[in-house]
CSV table of C-alpha atoms and ligand atoms in Angstrom, one decimal:
chain,number,residue,atom,x,y,z
O,482,MET,CA,-2.5,26.5,44.9
O,483,THR,CA,-2.9,28.3,41.6
O,484,LYS,CA,-1.7,31.9,41.8
O,485,ILE,CA,-3.3,34.8,40.0
O,486,ILE,CA,-1.6,38.2,39.8
O,487,PHE,CA,-3.9,41.2,39.1
O,488,ALA,CA,-2.0,43.8,37.2
O,489,THR,CA,-2.9,47.0,38.8
O,490,GLY,CA,-1.6,49.4,41.4
O,491,ASN,CA,-5.2,50.1,42.5
O,492,ALA,CA,-5.8,48.5,45.8
O,493,ASN,CA,-9.6,48.6,45.5
O,494,LYS,CA,-9.5,46.8,42.2
O,495,VAL,CA,-7.4,43.9,43.8
O,496,LYS,CA,-9.9,43.8,46.7
O,497,GLU,CA,-12.8,43.5,44.3
O,498,VAL,CA,-11.1,40.8,42.4
O,499,LYS,CA,-10.1,38.8,45.5
O,500,LYS,CA,-13.8,38.9,46.6
O,501,MET,CA,-15.1,37.8,43.2
O,502,LEU,CA,-12.8,34.8,42.9
O,503,GLU,CA,-12.8,33.8,46.6
O,504,ASN,CA,-14.7,30.5,45.9
O,505,LEU,CA,-12.2,29.4,43.3
O,506,ASP,CA,-9.2,27.4,44.6
O,507,VAL,CA,-6.8,30.2,43.7
O,508,GLU,CA,-4.6,32.8,45.5
O,509,VAL,CA,-5.1,36.3,44.1
O,510,LEU,CA,-2.0,38.6,44.6
O,511,SER,CA,-1.5,42.2,43.8
O,512,MET,CA,1.7,43.1,41.9
O,513,LYS,CA,3.0,44.4,45.2
O,514,GLU,CA,2.3,41.1,46.9
O,515,ALA,CA,3.9,39.2,44.1
O,516,ASN,CA,6.9,41.5,44.2
O,517,ILE,CA,6.6,42.3,40.5
O,518,SER,CA,6.8,45.8,39.1
O,519,THR,CA,6.5,47.2,35.5
O,520,ASP,CA,5.9,50.5,34.0
O,521,VAL,CA,3.8,49.8,31.1
O,522,GLU,CA,3.0,52.6,28.6
O,523,GLU,CA,-0.6,52.4,27.6
O,524,THR,CA,0.1,52.9,23.8
O,525,GLY,CA,-2.9,50.8,22.5
O,526,THR,CA,-5.7,52.3,20.6
O,527,THR,CA,-8.4,50.4,22.3
O,528,PHE,CA,-9.3,49.4,25.9
O,529,GLU,CA,-8.7,45.8,24.8
O,530,GLU,CA,-5.2,46.5,23.4
O,531,ASN,CA,-4.2,48.3,26.6
O,532,ALA,CA,-5.5,45.5,28.8
O,533,ILE,CA,-3.4,43.0,26.8
O,534,LEU,CA,-0.3,45.3,27.0
O,535,LYS,CA,-0.5,45.5,30.8
O,536,ALA,CA,-1.1,41.7,31.1
O,537,LYS,CA,1.7,40.7,28.8
O,538,ALA,CA,4.2,42.9,30.6
O,539,ILE,CA,3.5,41.0,33.9
O,540,ALA,CA,3.1,37.6,32.2
O,541,ASN,CA,6.7,37.9,30.9
O,542,LYS,CA,7.9,37.9,34.4
O,543,THR,CA,5.8,35.1,35.9
O,544,ASP,CA,4.2,31.7,35.3
O,545,ALA,CA,1.1,32.6,37.3
O,546,ILE,CA,-2.2,33.4,35.8
O,547,VAL,CA,-2.3,37.3,35.0
O,548,ILE,CA,-5.4,39.4,34.8
O,549,ALA,CA,-5.2,43.1,33.7
O,550,ASP,CA,-8.0,45.6,32.8
O,551,ASP,CA,-8.4,48.9,31.2
O,552,SER,CA,-11.5,51.0,31.5
O,553,GLY,CA,-13.0,54.3,30.8
O,554,LEU,CA,-16.0,56.4,29.8
O,555,GLU,CA,-17.3,57.0,26.3
O,556,VAL,CA,-19.5,60.0,25.6
O,557,ASP,CA,-21.3,59.6,22.3
O,558,TYR,CA,-21.7,63.4,21.7
O,559,LEU,CA,-17.9,63.9,22.2
O,560,ASN,CA,-17.0,61.3,19.6
O,561,LYS,CA,-16.4,58.7,22.5
O,562,GLU,CA,-14.2,61.0,24.5
O,563,PRO,CA,-12.5,60.7,26.9
O,564,GLY,CA,-12.3,56.9,26.1
O,565,ILE,CA,-9.0,55.3,26.7
O,566,TYR,CA,-7.7,58.6,27.9
O,567,SER,CA,-10.3,58.7,30.8
O,568,SER,CA,-7.7,58.9,33.6
O,569,ARG,CA,-5.5,61.2,31.6
O,570,TYR,CA,-8.3,63.6,30.4
O,571,LEU,CA,-7.3,67.2,31.1
O,572,GLY,CA,-4.2,65.8,32.9
O,573,GLU,CA,-3.6,62.8,35.2
O,574,ASP,CA,-3.6,65.0,38.4
O,575,THR,CA,-6.6,67.1,37.5
O,576,SER,CA,-9.4,66.5,40.0
O,577,TYR,CA,-12.6,64.6,38.9
O,578,THR,CA,-14.6,67.7,40.1
O,579,ILE,CA,-12.9,69.6,37.2
O,580,LYS,CA,-13.0,66.7,34.7
O,581,ASN,CA,-16.7,66.1,35.4
O,582,GLN,CA,-17.6,69.8,35.2
O,583,ALA,CA,-15.7,70.1,31.8
O,584,ILE,CA,-17.8,67.3,30.4
O,585,LEU,CA,-21.1,68.9,31.7
O,586,ASP,CA,-19.9,72.2,30.1
O,587,ARG,CA,-19.2,70.6,26.7
O,588,LEU,CA,-22.7,69.1,26.8
O,589,ASP,CA,-24.3,72.3,27.8
O,590,GLY,CA,-27.6,72.8,25.9
O,591,VAL,CA,-27.5,69.1,24.6
O,592,ALA,CA,-30.7,67.2,24.9
O,593,LYS,CA,-31.0,64.1,27.0
O,594,GLU,CA,-31.4,61.8,24.0
O,595,GLN,CA,-28.0,62.9,22.8
O,596,ARG,CA,-26.2,62.5,26.1
O,597,THR,CA,-25.8,58.8,25.8
O,598,ALA,CA,-22.6,57.3,27.3
O,599,ARG,CA,-21.1,54.1,28.6
O,600,PHE,CA,-18.5,52.8,30.9
O,601,VAL,CA,-16.2,50.2,29.2
O,602,CYS,CA,-14.1,47.6,30.8
O,603,ALA,CA,-11.7,45.3,28.9
O,604,MET,CA,-10.1,42.5,30.8
O,605,ALA,CA,-7.3,40.4,29.6
O,606,VAL,CA,-6.3,37.0,31.1
O,607,ILE,CA,-3.0,35.3,30.4
O,608,MET,CA,-2.7,31.6,31.4
O,609,PRO,CA,0.6,30.0,32.5
O,610,ASN,CA,0.8,28.5,29.0
O,611,LYS,CA,0.7,32.1,27.7
O,612,LYS,CA,-2.7,31.7,26.0
O,613,VAL,CA,-4.4,35.1,26.0
O,614,PHE,CA,-8.2,35.6,26.5
O,615,THR,CA,-10.1,38.9,26.6
O,616,THR,CA,-13.6,40.3,27.3
O,617,VAL,CA,-15.0,43.7,26.8
O,618,GLN,CA,-18.1,44.7,28.8
O,619,THR,CA,-20.1,47.9,29.1
O,620,MET,CA,-22.6,49.7,31.3
O,621,GLU,CA,-24.9,52.0,29.3
O,622,GLY,CA,-26.2,55.3,30.6
O,623,TYR,CA,-26.2,59.0,30.0
O,624,ILE,CA,-24.4,62.1,31.1
O,625,GLY,CA,-26.7,64.0,33.6
O,626,PHE,CA,-27.3,67.7,33.7
O,627,GLU,CA,-25.4,68.1,37.1
O,628,SER,CA,-23.2,65.9,39.4
O,629,ALA,CA,-24.9,63.9,42.1
O,630,GLY,CA,-23.8,61.4,44.6
O,631,LYS,CA,-20.7,60.7,46.8
O,632,ASN,CA,-20.1,56.9,46.2
O,633,GLY,CA,-17.8,55.3,43.7
O,634,PHE,CA,-15.0,57.4,42.0
O,635,GLY,CA,-14.0,59.1,38.8
O,636,TYR,CA,-16.9,59.9,36.4
O,637,ASP,CA,-19.6,58.3,38.6
O,638,PRO,CA,-21.3,61.5,39.7
O,639,ILE,CA,-22.2,62.5,36.1
O,640,PHE,CA,-23.1,59.1,34.8
O,641,PHE,CA,-26.8,58.4,35.1
O,642,LEU,CA,-28.8,55.2,34.6
O,643,ASP,CA,-32.5,55.6,33.5
O,644,LYS,CA,-33.5,52.3,35.0
O,645,TYR,CA,-32.3,53.4,38.4
O,646,GLY,CA,-33.1,57.1,38.2
O,647,CYS,CA,-29.8,58.1,39.8
O,648,SER,CA,-26.1,58.4,39.1
O,649,SER,CA,-23.7,55.5,39.7
O,650,ALA,CA,-22.3,57.6,42.5
O,651,GLU,CA,-25.7,57.3,44.2
O,652,MET,CA,-25.6,53.5,44.2
O,653,SER,CA,-24.1,51.2,46.7
O,654,MET,CA,-20.9,49.3,45.7
O,655,GLU,CA,-22.9,46.0,45.6
O,656,GLU,CA,-25.6,47.5,43.5
O,657,LYS,CA,-23.1,48.9,41.0
O,658,ASN,CA,-21.0,45.7,40.9
O,659,LYS,CA,-24.1,43.7,39.8
O,660,ILE,CA,-24.5,45.8,36.6
O,661,SER,CA,-21.2,47.5,36.1
O,662,HIS,CA,-18.8,47.1,33.2
O,663,ARG,CA,-16.2,45.8,35.6
O,664,GLY,CA,-18.5,43.5,37.5
O,665,LYS,CA,-19.5,41.9,34.1
O,666,ALA,CA,-16.0,41.6,32.9
O,667,LEU,CA,-14.9,40.0,36.2
O,668,ARG,CA,-17.7,37.5,36.0
O,669,THR,CA,-16.8,36.6,32.5
O,670,THR,CA,-13.1,36.4,33.4
O,671,LYS,CA,-13.9,34.1,36.3
O,672,LYS,CA,-15.7,31.7,33.8
O,673,ILE,CA,-12.7,31.8,31.4
O,674,ILE,CA,-10.3,30.8,34.3
O,675,GLU,CA,-12.6,28.1,35.6
O,676,ASP,CA,-12.9,26.5,32.1
O,677,GLN,CA,-9.1,26.7,31.7
O,678,LEU,CA,-8.4,25.2,35.0
O,679,LYS,CA,-10.7,22.2,34.4
J,1215,LIG,P1,-7.8,52.5,34.4
J,1215,LIG,O1,-7.5,52.4,35.8
J,1215,LIG,O2,-6.6,52.7,33.5
J,1215,LIG,O3,-8.7,51.4,33.8
J,1215,LIG,O4,-8.6,53.9,34.2
J,1215,LIG,C1,-9.9,53.9,34.3
J,1215,LIG,C2,-10.4,55.4,34.4
J,1215,LIG,O5,-11.7,55.4,33.8
J,1215,LIG,C3,-10.6,55.8,35.8
J,1215,LIG,O6,-9.6,56.6,36.2
J,1215,LIG,C4,-11.9,56.7,35.7
J,1215,LIG,O7,-11.6,57.9,35.2
J,1215,LIG,C5,-12.7,55.9,34.6
J,1215,LIG,N1,-13.6,54.9,35.1
J,1215,LIG,C6,-13.5,53.6,34.8
J,1215,LIG,N2,-14.5,53.0,35.5
J,1215,LIG,C7,-15.2,53.8,36.1
J,1215,LIG,C8,-16.3,53.7,37.0
J,1215,LIG,O8,-16.8,52.6,37.4
J,1215,LIG,N3,-16.8,54.9,37.6
J,1215,LIG,C9,-16.1,56.1,37.3
J,1215,LIG,N4,-15.1,56.2,36.5
J,1215,LIG,C10,-14.6,55.1,35.9
């Protein structure tokens, strides 16, 4: 069976990918399950570059299909910060309660129309013949005026969607996956892999 290695240390992401690809005739493995480890420095200047860097580091060590992603939050009023530094914003170990409050504080007094933001997810796939494919997907929304919700992770409590009238931390995982940057990137990636396996 075709093996796919998902290049992340995040167990939730692996679970998500396994679920999305369950109807393909493939075996999805985490790096741990594949017994591969790398320590990739995310030195790219875009989400896409970082996703490719992560995927290439693994693809150098295996002939399996490799998928890697890089994601983050862009706040327009903050010149697209925290962007590719989303997990490192104010320090890797700083809690999201603090990171989220800092963003709310930096937008203090800013009107709703100027609070536009988006989550971005770049996904890179490297096939066994080392061909590289990428997709970059977004979920558009705005930074709310206070935190709300307990689902999700990271910046979800301050990211609001007009259409749903709530934050992405107030949506169920299934609801969010249908419209999220990562859900869209995964569905596109699935199509790329299906086409390549034909
Ligand atoms: P990555 O694991 O290097 O892709 O880093 C992604 C970072 O972006 C996370 O640590 C979060 O801070 C942020 N992020 C990406 N997607 C989401 C999301 O769906 N909700 C909340 N935060 C997100």
